[in-house]
Amino acid sequence: MSQISTTSDIFTDFRQFLNADQELREDIRVKVRDLEQTARDILTILQAVHQPEGIKECSAICEKAKSKFDIIRTQLTALIAVIPQGQYYRFHDHWRFLLQRLVFLVAFIEYLETETLVTRESISEVLAIHVVRDDGFHIDLEDFLMGLLQMSSELSRLAINAVTAEDFSRPMRIAKFVGELDSGFRLLNLKNDSLRKRFDALKYDVKKIEEVVYDLTIRGLKPKTEVKETKE
Amino acid sequence: MPGNRNRSGKAPKDGQTHGEDSNTDINLVDESSPIIQAFKQYQNELDTKHDKHERLVKLSRDVTLESKRVIFLLQRIAGGTDENKNNVLKEADTKLQAIQDDHFRKIALELDGEDPYQFLKAYTAGMQEYIEAVTFFQYHKDQSLTNHLTIQRQLQFTQNCPTDETSNSTLPNVENPKLPKLDIQDQPVKPLDSASCESSYHDSQISAIKTIEVLVTPLDYILGVADLTGEIMRLAINSVKTGNANFLFQLCDFMREIHNAFISFGNIHREIRRKLNVLQQSLKKVETACYTLQIRGSEIPKHMLADVLSGKTMDGPVYRDFDQDEPQDQ
């Protein structure tokens, strides 16, 4: 039954635990760093949509960005391989920001292509990971929501740049989309944590987009008016 | 218009309501919209998680409270007779049993099928206090340090699996109808659990036994041990009143051993570093007590000796500083 170990044995055991823990964390850190680099590359590619000429060839840019996800999938597999079974949350902090960033990227691409909100299912498909915890490496719901909030900030930027590129209908659609996203977030009962703080910033994105819509409206640049003019 | 929004939580909604007329459709929350549908599900999931977290925090608080009581009880041993000591130990044992069977069983039920690390923050405080109580109790019993595995084993519970096909979610209801989590939680059981259930089910054919446990992380264990030294220090100072020099020296040795081990860990964890500082102060205090007893033991009457060592009369300021820094647990 219970072996009575001496005090020094106990501490030797703990020291071994610490060493093993440290090595594992170092391993995870290296792999997460690689993933972060790839995510940054994808983000750089996507930045082209903010250019006046880029906004017209969204799909080409998205395709280019999507091709990079092969690397992400490979790197994620390598990361998953080093995490002990059932200890996702023990090391959660190491990849929390990375996954938020990836959710943002996938959601942004999905929006540019189809103008719909990405689901967790399609994210898990793109990244080749699971949806729920019971199946293995997955995306924590709060991280997923964080990624969506990052996307709405990017969209408010896009609304402004769309106007510069003389794409006047896009801001309207973005306003509708982000408005809906905002109503969605307001359904959540958030605790006073980082997600709540990030959500508080969403209203400024909403506001910025609304201002763009307002500016377009009072100047008669709204697409509806345009259509009327051409009809007349 | 859009600029006048104040900073209250409802602000964005107000802003939308007097938005542009052509966009009125944004204002109405469209119940059938896929976005809203998705968020309803997210709401559900988040609430479930937050509720569970909250229940664990409450349970942990109870564990902390009860463990503190055990520690206070054990402190009363100093200076008592053997009979008194045995009574106290018996009482403490009962109380610790009660904490395990009552509180920790509930925590284990909450954590069943979850990743324990996800909710670690909710119950880590209670766990450390409990480890402190258990190790303190063990030390009183036979001057040894309880190891990590022993504590882990005490926090494993067996539970009957339903013999029929009903899923695991109904099971804790039988065991403990008071737990609210079960109404919400109908996730499938972890494959591993159900497998172990299954196998034992076939063995017995009547009812299957499943093991649930509260995870004791090595870090929690070691931090609990660090807290223990604070209690040892108080015990040492109190024990001087009985004039038991041997016991004092023995306690001092024990503390030194723990202290040396902590030094060897290096600066890995912030919590450990913080505890090491407190530990060093406690150790210094006990070492000074040993020194004083050694050098002056024969000169001062015993009843005054205790006062001297706890710094009431001699070298007051120095000791008093330490008193304030005593690791009184938050």
Coordinates of N, CA, C and O in Angstrom, one line a residue, chain A residues 107-204:
Chain A
A107 N -11.9 33.4 -39.9 CA -13.2 34.1 -39.9 C -13.2 35.2 -40.9 O -14.1 35.4 -41.7
F108 N -12.1 35.9 -41.0 CA -11.9 37.0 -41.9 C -12.0 36.5 -43.4 O -12.7 37.1 -44.2
I109 N -11.3 35.5 -43.6 CA -11.3 34.9 -45.0 C -12.7 34.5 -45.4 O -13.2 34.8 -46.4
E110 N -13.3 33.8 -44.4 CA -14.7 33.3 -44.7 C -15.6 34.5 -45.0 O -16.4 34.4 -45.8
Y111 N -15.4 35.6 -44.2 CA -16.3 36.7 -44.4 C -16.0 37.3 -45.8 O -17.0 37.6 -46.6
L112 N -14.8 37.5 -46.2 CA -14.4 38.1 -47.5 C -15.0 37.2 -48.6 O -15.4 37.7 -49.6
E113 N -15.0 35.9 -48.4 CA -15.5 35.1 -49.5 C -17.0 34.9 -49.6 O -17.6 35.0 -50.6
T114 N -17.6 34.8 -48.4 CA -19.1 34.5 -48.4 C -19.9 35.5 -47.7 O -21.1 35.4 -47.7
E115 N -19.2 36.4 -47.0 CA -20.0 37.4 -46.1 C -20.9 36.7 -45.1 O -22.0 37.2 -44.8
T116 N -20.4 35.6 -44.5 CA -21.2 35.0 -43.4 C -20.2 34.9 -42.3 O -19.0 35.0 -42.4
L117 N -20.8 34.6 -41.1 CA -20.0 34.4 -39.9 C -19.6 32.9 -39.9 O -20.4 32.0 -40.0
V118 N -18.3 32.8 -39.6 CA -17.7 31.5 -39.6 C -18.3 30.7 -38.4 O -18.6 31.3 -37.4
T119 N -18.4 29.4 -38.5 CA -18.8 28.6 -37.4 C -17.6 27.8 -36.8 O -16.6 27.7 -37.5
R120 N -17.8 27.3 -35.6 CA -16.7 26.6 -35.0 C -16.4 25.3 -35.9 O -15.2 24.9 -35.9
E121 N -17.4 24.8 -36.5 CA -17.2 23.6 -37.2 C -16.3 23.9 -38.4 O -15.4 23.1 -38.7
S122 N -16.5 25.0 -39.1 CA -15.7 25.2 -40.3 C -14.3 25.6 -39.9 O -13.3 25.3 -40.6
I123 N -14.1 26.2 -38.7 CA -12.8 26.5 -38.3 C -12.0 25.2 -38.0 O -10.9 25.0 -38.4
S124 N -12.7 24.3 -37.3 CA -12.1 23.1 -36.9 C -11.7 22.3 -38.2 O -10.8 21.6 -38.2
E125 N -12.5 22.5 -39.2 CA -12.2 21.8 -40.5 C -11.0 22.4 -41.1 O -10.1 21.7 -41.6
V126 N -10.9 23.7 -41.2 CA -9.8 24.4 -41.8 C -8.5 24.1 -41.1 O -7.5 23.8 -41.7
L127 N -8.6 24.1 -39.8 CA -7.4 23.9 -39.0 C -7.1 22.4 -38.7 O -6.1 22.0 -38.1
A128 N -8.0 21.5 -39.1 CA -7.9 20.1 -38.9 C -7.8 19.8 -37.4 O -6.9 19.0 -37.0
I129 N -8.6 20.4 -36.6 CA -8.7 20.1 -35.1 C -10.1 19.8 -34.8 O -11.0 19.9 -35.6
H130 N -10.4 19.6 -33.5 CA -11.7 19.2 -33.1 C -12.6 20.3 -32.7 O -12.1 21.4 -32.4
V131 N -13.9 20.1 -32.6 CA -14.8 21.1 -32.1 C -15.0 21.1 -30.6 O -15.0 22.1 -30.0
V132 N -15.2 19.9 -30.1 CA -15.4 19.8 -28.6 C -14.3 19.2 -27.9 O -13.5 18.4 -28.5
R133 N -14.1 19.5 -26.7 CA -13.0 19.1 -25.9 C -12.9 17.5 -25.8 O -11.8 17.0 -25.8
D134 N -14.0 16.9 -25.7 CA -14.0 15.4 -25.5 C -13.2 14.7 -26.7 O -12.7 13.6 -26.5
D135 N -13.1 15.4 -27.8 CA -12.5 14.7 -29.0 C -11.0 14.9 -29.0 O -10.3 14.3 -29.7
G136 N -10.5 15.9 -28.3 CA -9.1 16.2 -28.3 C -8.8 17.7 -28.5 O -9.6 18.5 -28.0
F137 N -7.7 18.0 -29.2 CA -7.3 19.4 -29.3 C -8.4 20.2 -30.0 O -8.8 19.9 -31.1
H138 N -8.9 21.2 -29.4 CA -10.0 22.0 -29.9 C -9.8 23.5 -29.6 O -8.7 23.9 -29.1
I139 N -10.8 24.3 -30.0 CA -10.7 25.7 -29.7 C -11.6 26.0 -28.6 O -12.8 25.7 -28.6
D140 N -11.1 26.6 -27.5 CA -11.9 27.0 -26.4 C -12.9 28.1 -26.9 O -12.6 28.9 -27.7
L141 N -14.1 28.0 -26.4 CA -15.2 28.9 -26.9 C -14.8 30.3 -26.7 O -15.0 31.2 -27.6
E142 N -14.2 30.6 -25.6 CA -13.8 32.0 -25.3 C -12.7 32.5 -26.3 O -12.7 33.7 -26.7
D143 N -11.8 31.6 -26.7 CA -10.8 32.0 -27.6 C -11.5 32.2 -29.0 O -11.1 33.2 -29.7
F144 N -12.4 31.4 -29.3 CA -13.2 31.6 -30.6 C -13.8 32.9 -30.6 O -13.7 33.7 -31.6
L145 N -14.5 33.3 -29.5 CA -15.2 34.6 -29.5 C -14.2 35.7 -29.6 O -14.5 36.8 -30.2
M146 N -13.1 35.6 -29.0 CA -12.0 36.6 -29.0 C -11.6 36.8 -30.5 O -11.4 38.0 -30.9
G147 N -11.5 35.7 -31.2 CA -11.1 35.8 -32.6 C -12.1 36.6 -33.4 O -11.8 37.4 -34.3
L148 N -13.4 36.4 -33.1 CA -14.5 37.1 -33.8 C -14.4 38.6 -33.5 O -14.6 39.4 -34.4
L149 N -14.1 38.9 -32.3 CA -14.0 40.3 -32.0 C -12.8 41.0 -32.7 O -12.9 42.1 -33.1
Q150 N -11.7 40.2 -32.8 CA -10.6 40.8 -33.6 C -11.0 41.0 -35.0 O -10.6 42.0 -35.6
M151 N -11.8 40.1 -35.6 CA -12.3 40.3 -36.9 C -13.1 41.5 -37.1 O -13.0 42.3 -38.1
S152 N -14.0 41.8 -36.1 CA -14.9 43.0 -36.3 C -14.0 44.3 -36.3 O -14.4 45.2 -37.0
S153 N -12.9 44.3 -35.6 CA -12.1 45.5 -35.7 C -11.5 45.6 -37.1 O -11.4 46.7 -37.6
E154 N -11.1 44.5 -37.6 CA -10.5 44.5 -39.0 C -11.6 44.9 -40.0 O -11.3 45.7 -40.9
L155 N -12.8 44.5 -39.8 CA -13.9 44.9 -40.7 C -14.2 46.4 -40.6 O -14.5 47.0 -41.7
S156 N -14.1 47.0 -39.5 CA -14.3 48.4 -39.4 C -13.3 49.2 -40.2 O -13.5 50.2 -40.8
R157 N -12.1 48.6 -40.2 CA -11.0 49.2 -41.0 C -11.3 49.0 -42.5 O -11.1 50.0 -43.3
L158 N -11.8 47.9 -42.8 CA -12.1 47.6 -44.2 C -13.2 48.5 -44.7 O -13.2 48.9 -45.9
A159 N -14.2 48.8 -43.8 CA -15.3 49.6 -44.3 C -14.7 51.0 -44.7 O -15.2 51.5 -45.7
I160 N -13.8 51.5 -43.9 CA -13.2 52.8 -44.3 C -12.4 52.7 -45.6 O -12.6 53.6 -46.5
N161 N -11.6 51.7 -45.7 CA -10.8 51.6 -46.9 C -11.6 51.3 -48.1 O -11.2 51.6 -49.2
A162 N -12.8 50.6 -47.9 CA -13.6 50.4 -49.1 C -14.1 51.7 -49.7 O -14.2 51.8 -50.9
V163 N -14.5 52.6 -48.8 CA -14.9 53.9 -49.3 C -13.8 54.6 -50.1 O -14.1 55.1 -51.2
T164 N -12.6 54.5 -49.6 CA -11.5 55.1 -50.3 C -11.3 54.5 -51.7 O -11.0 55.2 -52.7
A165 N -11.6 53.2 -51.7 CA -11.5 52.5 -53.0 C -12.8 52.6 -53.8 O -12.9 51.9 -54.8
E166 N -13.7 53.5 -53.4 CA -14.9 53.7 -54.1 C -15.8 52.5 -54.2 O -16.6 52.4 -55.1
D167 N -15.7 51.6 -53.2 CA -16.7 50.5 -53.1 C -17.7 50.9 -52.1 O -17.5 50.7 -50.9
F168 N -18.8 51.6 -52.5 CA -19.7 52.2 -51.5 C -20.7 51.2 -51.0 O -21.4 51.5 -50.0
S169 N -20.9 50.1 -51.6 CA -21.9 49.2 -51.0 C -21.3 48.3 -49.9 O -22.1 47.9 -49.0
R170 N -20.1 48.1 -50.0 CA -19.5 47.2 -49.0 C -19.7 47.7 -47.5 O -20.1 46.9 -46.7
P171 N -19.5 49.0 -47.2 CA -19.7 49.4 -45.8 C -21.1 49.1 -45.3 O -21.2 48.8 -44.1
M172 N -22.1 49.2 -46.2 CA -23.4 48.9 -45.8 C -23.5 47.5 -45.3 O -24.1 47.2 -44.3
R173 N -23.0 46.6 -46.1 CA -23.0 45.2 -45.8 C -22.3 44.9 -44.5 O -22.7 44.1 -43.7
I174 N -21.1 45.5 -44.4 CA -20.3 45.3 -43.2 C -21.1 45.8 -41.9 O -21.1 45.2 -40.9
A175 N -21.8 47.0 -42.1 CA -22.5 47.5 -41.0 C -23.6 46.5 -40.5 O -23.8 46.3 -39.3
K176 N -24.3 45.9 -41.5 CA -25.3 44.9 -41.1 C -24.7 43.8 -40.4 O -25.2 43.3 -39.4
F177 N -23.6 43.3 -41.0 CA -22.9 42.1 -40.4 C -22.4 42.3 -39.0 O -22.7 41.6 -38.1
V178 N -21.7 43.4 -38.8 CA -21.1 43.7 -37.5 C -22.2 44.0 -36.5 O -22.2 43.7 -35.3
G179 N -23.3 44.7 -37.0 CA -24.4 45.0 -36.1 C -25.0 43.7 -35.6 O -25.3 43.6 -34.4
E180 N -25.1 42.7 -36.5 CA -25.7 41.4 -36.0 C -24.8 40.7 -35.1 O -25.2 40.1 -34.1
L181 N -23.5 40.8 -35.4 CA -22.5 40.2 -34.5 C -22.6 40.8 -33.1 O -22.6 40.2 -32.1
D182 N -22.8 42.1 -33.1 CA -23.0 42.9 -31.8 C -24.2 42.4 -31.0 O -24.1 42.1 -29.8
S183 N -25.3 42.2 -31.7 CA -26.5 41.7 -31.0 C -26.2 40.3 -30.5 O -26.7 39.9 -29.4
G184 N -25.5 39.5 -31.3 CA -25.1 38.2 -30.8 C -24.3 38.2 -29.6 O -24.6 37.5 -28.6
F185 N -23.3 39.1 -29.5 CA -22.5 39.2 -28.3 C -23.3 39.6 -27.1 O -23.0 39.3 -26.0
R186 N -24.3 40.5 -27.4 CA -25.1 41.0 -26.3 C -25.9 39.9 -25.7 O -26.5 40.1 -24.6
L187 N -26.1 38.8 -26.3 CA -26.8 37.6 -25.8 C -26.0 36.9 -24.7 O -26.5 36.2 -23.9
L188 N -24.7 37.1 -24.7 CA -23.8 36.4 -23.8 C -23.8 37.0 -22.4 O -23.8 38.3 -22.3
N189 N -23.7 36.2 -21.4 CA -23.5 36.7 -20.1 C -22.1 36.6 -19.8 O -21.6 35.6 -19.3
L190 N -21.4 37.7 -20.0 CA -19.9 37.6 -19.8 C -19.5 38.0 -18.4 O -20.1 38.8 -17.7
K191 N -18.5 37.3 -18.0 CA -17.9 37.6 -16.7 C -17.0 38.8 -16.8 O -16.6 39.2 -17.9
N192 N -16.5 39.3 -15.7 CA -15.6 40.5 -15.8 C -14.2 40.1 -16.2 O -13.3 40.2 -15.4
D193 N -14.0 39.5 -17.3 CA -12.7 39.0 -17.7 C -12.2 39.6 -19.0 O -12.8 40.6 -19.4
S194 N -11.2 39.0 -19.6 CA -10.6 39.7 -20.7 C -11.6 39.7 -21.9 O -11.6 40.6 -22.7
L195 N -12.4 38.7 -22.0 CA -13.3 38.6 -23.1 C -14.3 39.8 -23.0 O -14.7 40.4 -24.0
R196 N -14.7 40.0 -21.8 CA -15.7 41.1 -21.5 C -15.0 42.5 -21.9 O -15.6 43.3 -22.6
K197 N -13.7 42.6 -21.6 CA -13.0 43.9 -21.9 C -12.9 44.0 -23.4 O -13.1 45.1 -23.9
R198 N -12.6 42.9 -24.1 CA -12.5 43.0 -25.5 C -13.8 43.3 -26.2 O -13.9 44.0 -27.1
F199 N -14.9 42.7 -25.6 CA -16.2 43.0 -26.1 C -16.6 44.4 -26.0 O -17.3 45.0 -26.8
D200 N -16.2 45.0 -24.9 CA -16.5 46.5 -24.7 C -16.0 47.3 -25.8 O -16.5 48.4 -26.1
A201 N -14.9 46.8 -26.4 CA -14.4 47.6 -27.5 C -15.2 47.5 -28.8 O -15.0 48.2 -29.8
L202 N -16.0 46.4 -28.8 CA -16.8 46.2 -30.1 C -17.7 47.4 -30.4 O -17.8 47.7 -31.6
K203 N -18.2 48.0 -29.4 CA -19.1 49.1 -29.7 C -18.4 50.3 -30.5 O -19.0 51.0 -31.3
Y204 N -17.1 50.4 -30.3 CA -16.4 51.4 -31.0 C -16.2 51.0 -32.5 O -16.3 51.9 -33.4

